Tab-separated table of C-alpha atoms in Angstrom:
chain	number	residue	atom	x	y	z
A	144	MET	CA	20.383	49.174	41.016
A	145	ASN	CA	22.686	47.553	38.463
A	146	ILE	CA	21.537	44.091	37.427
A	147	THR	CA	23.915	42.055	35.304
A	148	PRO	CA	22.167	41.029	32.062
A	149	CYS	CA	21.345	37.332	31.921
A	150	PHE	CA	21.303	35.596	28.531
A	151	ASN	CA	18.890	32.952	29.781
A	152	LEU	CA	16.369	35.435	31.175
A	153	LYS	CA	16.392	37.594	28.042
A	154	LEU	CA	16.075	34.591	25.721
A	155	ARG	CA	13.220	33.129	27.760
A	156	GLN	CA	11.409	36.470	27.737
A	157	ALA	CA	11.879	36.734	23.967
A	158	ASP	CA	10.778	33.112	23.567
A	159	ARG	CA	7.526	33.778	25.435
A	160	VAL	CA	6.789	36.831	23.263
A	161	LEU	CA	7.561	34.939	20.034
A	162	THR	CA	5.568	31.898	21.139
A	163	SER	CA	2.553	34.063	21.920
A	164	TYR	CA	2.868	35.844	18.556
A	165	TYR	CA	2.967	32.557	16.614
A	166	ASP	CA	0.281	30.926	18.777
A	167	ASN	CA	-2.071	33.828	18.051
A	168	SER	CA	-1.590	33.325	14.315
A	169	LEU	CA	-2.396	29.593	14.586
A	170	ARG	CA	-5.084	29.704	17.286
A	171	ASP	CA	-8.145	29.295	15.053
A	172	LEU	CA	-6.569	26.190	13.489
A	173	GLY	CA	-6.463	24.620	16.951
A	174	ILE	CA	-2.704	24.151	17.196
A	175	THR	CA	0.209	25.846	18.917
A	176	ILE	CA	3.534	26.853	17.406
A	177	ALA	CA	5.121	23.888	19.225
A	178	GLN	CA	2.687	21.530	17.496
A	179	PHE	CA	3.225	23.317	14.176
A	180	SER	CA	6.962	22.731	14.579
A	181	VAL	CA	6.289	19.004	14.928
A	182	LEU	CA	4.095	19.041	11.806
A	183	ARG	CA	6.737	21.021	9.914
A	184	VAL	CA	9.549	18.614	10.745
A	185	LEU	CA	7.332	15.625	9.926
A	186	SER	CA	6.563	17.194	6.541
A	187	MET	CA	10.312	17.381	5.828
A	188	LEU	CA	11.383	13.968	7.143
A	189	LYS	CA	10.063	10.620	5.975
A	190	ASN	CA	8.781	8.591	8.926
A	191	PRO	CA	11.363	9.605	11.517
A	192	SER	CA	11.623	7.730	14.769
A	193	GLN	CA	10.460	9.517	17.893
A	194	LYS	CA	14.119	9.730	18.906
A	195	GLU	CA	15.081	11.404	15.590
A	196	LEU	CA	12.165	13.811	15.918
A	197	GLN	CA	13.217	14.617	19.468
A	198	GLU	CA	16.796	15.339	18.324
A	199	VAL	CA	15.794	17.567	15.387
A	200	LEU	CA	13.379	19.571	17.543
A	201	VAL	CA	15.844	19.672	20.481
A	202	LEU	CA	13.139	18.466	22.865
A	203	GLN	CA	13.102	16.176	25.854
A	204	GLN	CA	11.053	13.012	25.393
A	205	THR	CA	8.315	14.184	27.778
A	206	THR	CA	7.933	17.483	25.911
A	207	LEU	CA	7.740	15.717	22.548
A	208	THR	CA	5.114	13.344	23.942
A	209	ARG	CA	3.100	16.290	25.283
A	210	ASN	CA	3.143	17.886	21.808
A	211	LEU	CA	2.390	14.647	19.947
A	212	LYS	CA	-0.569	13.438	22.041
A	213	PRO	CA	-3.140	16.032	20.883
A	214	LEU	CA	-1.944	15.697	17.276
A	215	ILE	CA	-2.386	11.924	17.424
A	216	ARG	CA	-5.747	12.235	19.211
A	217	SER	CA	-6.974	14.648	16.506
A	218	GLY	CA	-5.862	12.302	13.729
A	219	TYR	CA	-3.110	14.552	12.332
A	220	VAL	CA	-0.182	12.322	13.277
A	221	GLN	CA	0.193	8.570	13.543
A	222	THR	CA	2.767	6.336	15.176
A	223	ASN	CA	3.726	2.837	14.147
A	224	PRO	CA	6.388	0.366	15.215
A	225	SER	CA	9.384	0.234	12.888
A	226	PRO	CA	9.297	-2.845	10.624
A	227	ASP	CA	13.053	-3.193	11.249
A	228	ASP	CA	12.939	-2.879	15.042
A	229	GLY	CA	9.670	-3.150	16.945
A	230	ARG	CA	11.177	-1.200	19.853
A	231	VAL	CA	11.434	1.898	17.640
A	232	THR	CA	8.350	4.052	17.085
A	233	LEU	CA	8.023	5.838	13.741
A	234	VAL	CA	6.017	9.053	13.455
A	235	SER	CA	4.276	10.380	10.338
A	236	LEU	CA	1.635	12.820	9.164
A	237	THR	CA	-1.779	11.509	8.185
A	238	ASP	CA	-3.574	12.967	5.163
A	239	GLU	CA	-5.490	15.195	7.595
A	240	GLY	CA	-2.191	16.249	9.142
A	241	LYS	CA	-0.768	17.154	5.737
A	242	ALA	CA	-3.850	19.270	5.001
A	243	LEU	CA	-3.599	21.010	8.382
A	244	PHE	CA	0.105	21.651	7.863
A	245	ASN	CA	-0.564	23.274	4.478
A	246	LYS	CA	-3.127	25.622	6.041
A	247	ALA	CA	-0.924	26.366	9.044
A	248	LYS	CA	2.121	26.991	6.849
A	249	ILE	CA	0.372	30.027	5.355
A	250	ARG	CA	-0.250	31.448	8.845
A	251	TRP	CA	3.315	30.655	9.898
A	252	LYS	CA	4.709	32.477	6.858
A	253	GLN	CA	2.565	35.508	7.701
A	254	ALA	CA	3.866	35.472	11.284
A	255	GLN	CA	7.444	35.088	10.030
A	256	SER	CA	6.944	38.094	7.741
A	257	GLY	CA	5.479	40.152	10.564
A	258	ILE	CA	8.447	39.424	12.808
A	259	SER	CA	10.903	40.071	9.999
A	260	GLN	CA	9.257	43.400	9.185
A	261	HIS	CA	9.311	44.387	12.856
A	262	LEU	CA	12.990	43.513	13.280
A	263	GLY	CA	14.214	44.483	9.815
A	264	ASP	CA	16.328	42.346	7.492
A	265	GLU	CA	19.660	42.839	9.241
A	266	LEU	CA	18.417	42.109	12.761
A	267	SER	CA	16.361	39.142	11.505
A	268	ALA	CA	19.479	37.621	9.940
A	269	GLN	CA	21.475	38.309	13.106
A	270	LEU	CA	18.785	36.665	15.234
A	271	LEU	CA	19.054	33.467	13.206
A	272	GLN	CA	22.856	33.571	13.399
A	273	VAL	CA	22.787	34.017	17.175
A	274	ALA	CA	20.272	31.175	17.540
A	275	ASP	CA	22.474	28.885	15.417
A	276	ALA	CA	25.522	29.812	17.502
A	277	ILE	CA	23.657	29.040	20.727
A	278	LEU	CA	22.570	25.656	19.359
A	279	THR	CA	26.239	24.671	19.085
A	280	LEU	CA	26.305	24.562	22.907
A	281	ARG	CA	24.271	21.323	22.808
A	282	SER	CA	26.009	18.431	24.442
C-alpha cells in the first residue's frame, strides 16, 4: 500500500512527541509546556493584552483561556483591565509566576538540549527553519 505523505499528520505526530517530552521535564513543577510557553512570552513582554498574547502564541482565544485559567488560579499570572481601555485585558506574571518561570526555564533548557543532541546541530537548525517557513502561511 502506498500512502501519500501528509504534512499535517507528520507534524501533529511530531508535535505530540515533542509535547510529551517537554511535559515530562516540567511535570513535577505542575505545569505543561503550553503553560510554560505562556509564562515565557509573559516574561518577555510587558503587560501584553490577551489579544497580543494570543497572536504571539498563535493560539485561538479558547485555547489561550484554557492555558491561562490554571496559571491564574495558582497565582502565577494576573489579569487586569487596561487603564487606557477597560475593554482590553492585560496579562502579567506575578512574583510567584516569575519564580516558577525561572525554575521551569532550567528544565526547558535541559529539554531543548536533549532534543538538540538527539537531532544534531544541522537538523535542529533545519527544524527551526521549516517551522518558521510554515508560520508564514498564517492568514
